[in-house]
Amino acid sequence: MEHLINSNVREIEISGIRKFFNLVSQYDDVISLTIGQPDFHTPSHVKEAAHNAIDNNKTNYTPNAGLPELRRAAAHFVQHKYGLSYEADSEVIVSIGASQGIDIAFRTILEPGVEVILPGPIYPGYEPLIKLCGATPVYIDTRDTYFKITAKQIEQHLTDKTRCIILPYPSNPTGVAIQEEELIKIATLLKDKDIFILSDEIYSELVFTGKHHSIANYPGMKEKTIVINGVSKSHSMTGWRIGLVFGPEYVMKQMLKVHQYNVSCASSISQYAALEALTEGINDAEVMSIQYKERMEYVHNRLVKMGLDVVKPDGAFYLFPSIQKYGISSFDFAQQLVENAGIAVVPGSAFSPLGEGFVRVSYAYNMETLVEAMDRFENYLTTIS
Ligand SMILES: Cc1ncc(COP(=O)(O)O)c(C=O)c1O
């Protein structure tokens, strides 16, 4: 009966990151630089808010879109931090992590036959969801533009089928962000076109160079942009599964139906924790961001000294060095690194075919681990070059 399974589902592949984890788990004494989540604990005051929610029996369904006070806090958060303006009652949905927010956004705006533009290399979470909607992903190669999509590249790839463009900045796996000047050009290009933008800003609080800018802020853009955010990375709350979706009312009222029949609502306990994070903990990410920047500078310097080409990130907690000069695939390179040097990094091919020739190094680890890992990396590279 397998042939009766939805063909869109059958065609989706297991993530390349997962395949590599399975391989790495067979080896001992491996320092893993593969993780895609913060190494800090969730702030104590946030955990306490969750305890209180349980003790006070705040354990029922919440409104589908999320607790009104959390939606107000979320709207205030993006207003205060990035100047975005959303109505808490009608333009915010609390999702189950950014992941489910992306899913309900796609299912609201995509359908068979339409195209979605994505800059590659890119986080692997979008393509399968696009394909489940029957839509077609169209990759733009950003390897020659420092992994940043440009207005010119977008213009060259627009067709009458383009329904959505994904702007995933600061980026996983490259850490880069788009500078304001280019964002303005992109906004100018798109403002009069009937095309949605999905702006995944989950790393917005972890920006090292200047401020985070959202495309939704530029003239005419709010009406066509869906902003994805959440507390997973900003407050080290990946396991609490709270994401935030912001968009114009005409989109959100449709998206709420998808969300309602999909999950009813996010966990009430996690929502109370997120409320604390976005109010009393509104600046919690600052301390973490300072540490990520220090680690980024350290690892970036070490990789450069090893002779690797690597774009300096603007945020998040990843570096994406090129390993092209070694003339082997990123999977083989990463596998040999595990076997011969005892370090695990993620092969770039996990981030779309455009990630081939690179590896993702996460620095969401303490300095001691990073120093040891870089020493091992350097020793290994001297043996092969
Ligand atoms: C770019 C990007 N978007 C979305 C997600 C998913 O976030 P969440 O854990 O809140 O679902 C991740 C997780 O790594 C990510 O890197």
XYZ file of C-alpha atoms and ligand atoms in Angstrom:
401
model
C 0.000 0.000 0.000
C 3.009 2.319 0.143
C 2.115 3.700 -3.287
C -0.993 5.200 -1.692
C 1.067 7.483 0.522
C 0.903 11.116 -0.591
C 3.552 11.415 -3.300
C 4.670 14.833 -2.025
C 5.469 13.182 1.314
C 7.203 10.196 -0.272
C 9.497 12.489 -2.209
C 10.725 14.410 0.834
C 14.122 13.274 2.106
C 15.272 13.011 5.714
C 17.374 16.055 6.606
C 21.088 15.788 5.779
C 21.850 17.027 9.298
C 20.028 14.039 10.768
C 21.868 11.610 8.456
C 25.156 13.031 9.625
C 24.168 12.867 13.324
C 23.422 9.167 12.873
C 26.881 8.629 11.476
C 28.639 10.694 14.168
C 26.901 8.847 16.994
C 28.964 5.728 16.152
C 32.232 7.428 17.208
C 33.616 8.107 20.735
C 35.586 11.150 21.870
C 34.165 13.399 19.191
C 33.783 17.129 19.863
C 30.577 18.090 18.164
C 30.235 21.538 16.601
C 26.998 20.550 14.945
C 24.367 21.913 17.250
C 21.745 24.363 16.023
C 20.595 25.558 19.400
C 21.955 27.837 22.135
C 24.155 26.217 24.793
C 22.818 28.512 27.540
C 20.094 27.448 29.949
C 16.657 29.035 29.708
C 16.774 32.047 32.096
C 15.664 31.082 35.644
C 12.913 33.693 35.862
C 11.371 32.220 32.707
C 11.444 28.711 34.163
C 9.840 30.041 37.335
C 6.990 31.566 35.320
C 6.309 28.122 33.856
C 6.311 26.549 37.336
C 3.840 29.187 38.468
C 1.596 28.508 35.496
C 1.468 24.828 36.451
C 0.940 25.549 40.161
C -1.874 27.970 39.357
C -3.567 25.495 37.026
C -3.031 27.605 33.921
C -3.026 24.363 32.015
C -6.033 24.678 29.728
C -6.401 25.507 26.068
C -5.668 29.142 25.343
C -7.282 31.156 22.528
C -6.168 29.692 19.167
C -3.957 32.643 18.338
C -2.332 32.516 21.781
C -2.801 34.251 25.133
C -3.894 37.849 24.518
C -1.263 39.108 26.986
C 1.456 37.149 25.150
C 0.351 38.548 21.790
C 0.445 42.043 23.274
C 3.940 41.372 24.661
C 5.047 39.981 21.277
C 3.716 43.027 19.417
C 5.439 45.305 21.915
C 8.679 43.301 21.616
C 8.979 43.731 17.826
C 7.827 47.354 18.067
C 10.372 48.219 20.726
C 13.249 46.276 19.153
C 12.713 46.669 15.404
C 10.077 49.386 14.991
C 7.466 46.963 13.587
C 3.826 47.776 14.143
C 1.309 44.929 14.602
C -2.128 44.742 16.222
C -1.960 42.137 18.980
C -5.583 41.064 18.436
C -5.532 40.502 14.717
C -1.956 40.423 13.417
C -0.090 38.023 15.741
C -0.275 34.227 16.087
C 1.651 32.226 18.689
C 2.888 29.074 16.957
C 4.636 25.888 18.040
C 8.166 27.056 17.419
C 9.101 29.063 14.364
C 8.836 25.769 12.457
C 5.078 25.479 12.752
C 4.752 29.205 12.034
C 6.572 28.665 8.728
C 4.352 25.679 7.943
C 1.054 27.488 8.520
C 2.324 30.507 6.607
C 3.156 28.371 3.570
C -0.098 26.454 3.762
C -1.982 29.749 3.805
C -0.288 31.333 0.792
C 1.044 28.495 -1.410
C -0.645 26.071 -3.791
C 0.350 23.765 -6.651
C 1.956 25.543 -9.591
C 3.391 28.533 -7.751
C 7.096 29.220 -7.148
C 8.981 30.204 -4.025
C 12.362 31.915 -4.293
C 14.974 30.924 -1.711
C 18.560 32.106 -1.325
C 20.940 29.142 -1.046
C 22.741 27.788 0.906
C 19.824 27.818 3.349
C 18.256 26.250 6.445
C 16.731 22.949 5.259
C 13.362 23.475 6.959
C 11.653 25.356 4.121
C 11.973 23.223 0.995
C 10.015 20.166 2.223
C 7.166 22.364 3.487
C 7.030 24.204 0.164
C 6.870 20.885 -1.683
C 4.127 19.580 0.619
C 2.025 22.473 -0.646
C 2.739 21.333 -4.215
C 4.735 24.511 -4.867
C 8.172 24.676 -6.509
C 11.311 25.948 -4.749
C 13.523 28.143 -6.932
C 17.018 28.589 -5.520
C 19.134 31.671 -6.022
C 22.874 31.064 -5.773
C 24.267 33.523 -3.212
C 27.778 32.058 -3.024
C 29.258 34.984 -4.967
C 27.389 37.664 -3.016
C 28.616 36.740 0.473
C 25.521 34.524 0.902
C 23.274 37.620 0.794
C 20.473 37.728 -1.728
C 20.397 40.945 -3.777
C 17.535 42.862 -5.403
C 19.175 42.235 -8.784
C 19.246 38.466 -8.269
C 15.599 38.486 -7.189
C 14.609 40.497 -10.250
C 16.340 37.983 -12.537
C 14.394 35.072 -11.009
C 10.897 36.580 -10.865
C 8.292 34.902 -13.066
C 4.531 35.218 -13.270
C 4.408 32.171 -10.977
C 6.475 33.681 -8.134
C 4.229 33.682 -5.076
C 6.736 34.139 -2.270
C 10.348 35.057 -1.521
C 12.090 33.810 1.591
C 14.423 36.164 3.402
C 16.079 34.101 6.151
C 18.418 36.622 7.785
C 20.481 36.486 9.972
C 21.121 33.212 8.225
C 21.523 29.652 9.325
C 24.015 28.254 8.132
C 26.110 31.311 7.146
C 25.418 33.858 9.911
C 25.168 36.753 7.453
C 22.519 39.487 7.490
C 21.426 41.813 4.680
C 22.509 45.410 5.103
C 19.831 48.094 5.184
C 20.839 49.579 1.829
C 20.152 46.274 0.020
C 16.938 45.672 1.980
C 15.669 49.026 0.748
C 16.477 48.020 -2.841
C 14.608 44.733 -2.365
C 11.641 46.564 -0.859
C 11.610 49.048 -3.730
C 11.632 46.204 -6.258
C 8.805 44.304 -4.572
C 6.522 46.938 -3.134
C 4.221 47.109 -6.149
C 4.311 43.399 -6.954
C 1.756 40.831 -5.790
C 4.338 38.613 -4.120
C 4.587 37.601 -0.475
C 7.775 37.710 1.547
C 8.409 35.266 4.341
C 10.988 36.925 6.541
C 12.406 34.404 9.007
C 13.912 36.558 11.738
C 14.409 33.889 14.399
C 18.023 35.051 14.984
C 17.097 38.770 15.119
C 18.245 39.158 18.720
C 21.648 37.650 17.976
C 23.069 40.355 15.712
C 26.627 41.579 16.329
C 27.017 44.393 13.852
C 24.557 47.238 14.331
C 20.827 46.622 14.556
C 18.556 44.016 13.046
C 16.366 45.412 10.256
C 13.121 43.817 9.121
C 11.904 44.219 5.547
C 8.372 44.612 6.914
C 9.398 48.080 8.076
C 9.821 49.637 4.635
C 7.022 51.442 2.764
C 4.413 49.071 1.326
C 6.051 45.944 2.736
C 3.986 45.168 5.832
C 0.995 44.335 3.607
C 2.891 41.539 1.873
C 5.310 40.281 4.519
C 4.914 37.468 7.027
C 7.489 37.822 9.797
C 8.564 34.699 11.672
C 10.204 35.035 15.060
C 10.103 33.303 18.437
C 11.941 32.690 21.687
C 13.897 29.558 20.691
C 17.174 31.307 19.930
C 16.730 34.658 21.721
C 15.927 33.093 25.097
C 17.484 29.685 24.690
C 14.049 28.059 24.691
C 14.169 25.586 21.796
C 12.377 22.857 23.728
C 9.511 25.082 24.861
C 8.315 25.339 21.267
C 7.055 28.900 21.079
C 7.199 30.783 17.792
C 5.616 34.067 16.760
C 4.052 34.935 13.428
C 3.279 38.536 12.434
C 1.455 39.618 9.307
C -1.272 41.834 7.873
C -4.783 41.037 9.076
C -6.100 39.722 5.730
C -3.408 37.004 5.795
C -3.536 36.284 9.519
C -7.274 35.712 9.627
C -6.854 32.968 6.994
C -3.741 31.573 8.670
C -5.556 31.329 11.981
C -7.912 28.746 10.440
C -4.969 26.579 9.401
C -3.418 26.970 12.852
C -6.672 26.260 14.673
C -7.392 22.987 12.869
C -3.751 22.012 13.000
C -2.905 22.441 16.709
C -5.685 24.438 18.465
C -3.041 26.400 20.319
C 0.541 26.305 21.606
C 1.212 24.845 25.080
C -0.304 27.117 27.745
C 2.636 26.553 30.107
C 5.190 27.467 27.450
C 3.126 30.520 26.548
C 3.344 31.788 30.140
C 7.089 31.205 30.044
C 7.341 33.122 26.748
C 5.274 35.954 28.253
C 7.866 36.308 31.000
C 10.691 36.124 28.429
C 9.219 38.902 26.276
C 8.372 41.203 29.198
C 10.702 40.910 32.191
C 13.291 39.194 29.984
C 12.987 41.532 27.005
C 16.767 42.099 26.973
C 17.880 38.610 28.043
C 19.537 37.946 24.681
C 22.026 40.784 25.116
C 24.305 38.853 27.483
C 24.226 35.774 25.267
C 24.828 37.826 22.150
C 28.005 39.336 23.656
C 29.343 35.849 24.331
C 28.438 34.571 20.870
C 30.288 37.491 19.332
C 33.440 36.738 21.349
C 33.301 33.104 20.312
C 32.626 34.024 16.686
C 35.697 36.291 16.628
C 37.818 33.514 18.104
C 36.648 30.728 15.778
C 36.644 33.008 12.729
C 40.272 34.025 13.428
C 41.352 30.446 13.887
C 39.702 29.316 10.642
C 41.278 32.213 8.729
C 44.701 31.324 10.172
C 44.175 27.757 8.990
C 43.894 29.192 5.484
C 40.149 28.615 5.054
C 37.961 31.076 3.146
C 35.180 32.105 5.481
C 32.699 34.979 5.368
C 32.560 36.856 8.682
C 29.053 36.519 10.127
C 26.809 39.354 11.315
C 24.854 37.220 13.772
C 23.376 33.825 14.781
C 25.967 31.224 15.930
C 27.361 29.611 12.801
C 30.354 29.956 10.480
C 30.366 28.493 6.995
C 33.940 28.007 5.736
C 34.698 26.777 2.235
C 36.465 23.426 1.936
C 36.423 23.478 -1.876
C 40.203 23.513 -2.112
C 40.388 20.005 -0.659
C 38.569 18.675 -3.708
C 36.212 16.322 -1.894
C 32.513 16.474 -1.093
C 31.434 18.206 2.103
C 30.004 14.910 3.399
C 33.327 13.096 2.865
C 35.268 16.002 4.359
C 33.050 16.028 7.448
C 33.228 12.264 7.758
C 37.031 12.298 7.563
C 37.140 15.090 10.121
C 35.165 12.930 12.538
C 37.284 9.853 11.895
C 40.718 11.471 11.855
C 40.405 14.588 13.998
C 37.524 13.767 16.351
C 35.432 16.846 15.481
C 31.983 16.904 13.966
C 30.719 19.722 11.751
C 27.707 19.637 9.436
C 28.357 19.041 5.697
C 27.272 22.059 3.688
C 25.217 19.837 1.381
C 22.655 19.622 4.199
C 21.789 23.235 3.367
C 20.649 22.684 -0.239
C 22.920 21.663 -3.138
C 24.312 25.223 -3.039
C 25.952 24.400 0.310
C 28.216 21.798 -1.304
C 31.881 22.750 -0.849
C 31.315 24.201 2.636
C 30.836 22.961 6.201
C 28.787 24.526 9.003
C 30.660 25.129 12.240
C 28.432 25.999 15.191
C 29.990 28.003 18.021
C 27.138 27.497 20.479
C 29.695 25.876 22.797
C 31.875 27.105 25.638
C 35.310 28.539 24.861
C 37.189 25.551 26.250
C 35.420 23.241 23.813
C 35.970 25.653 20.929
C 39.709 25.965 21.671
C 40.165 22.187 21.769
C 38.070 21.746 18.604
C 40.040 24.385 16.689
C 43.356 22.802 17.781
C 42.189 19.451 16.486
C 40.919 21.018 13.257
C 44.215 22.816 12.653
C 46.305 19.690 13.323
C 44.175 17.714 10.933
C 44.415 20.290 8.131
C 48.220 20.331 8.380
C 48.228 16.574 7.805
C 46.181 16.809 4.604
C 47.559 19.934 2.938
C 16.480 29.790 10.210
C 15.676 28.964 11.156
N 14.336 29.092 11.137
C 13.561 28.367 11.952
C 14.091 27.457 12.843
C 13.177 26.663 13.724
O 13.008 27.301 14.963
P 12.083 26.678 16.099
O 12.941 25.786 16.922
O 11.566 27.865 16.885
O 10.997 25.915 15.444
C 15.488 27.296 12.907
C 16.078 26.307 13.812
O 17.241 25.983 13.785
C 16.289 28.069 12.041
O 17.631 27.965 12.052
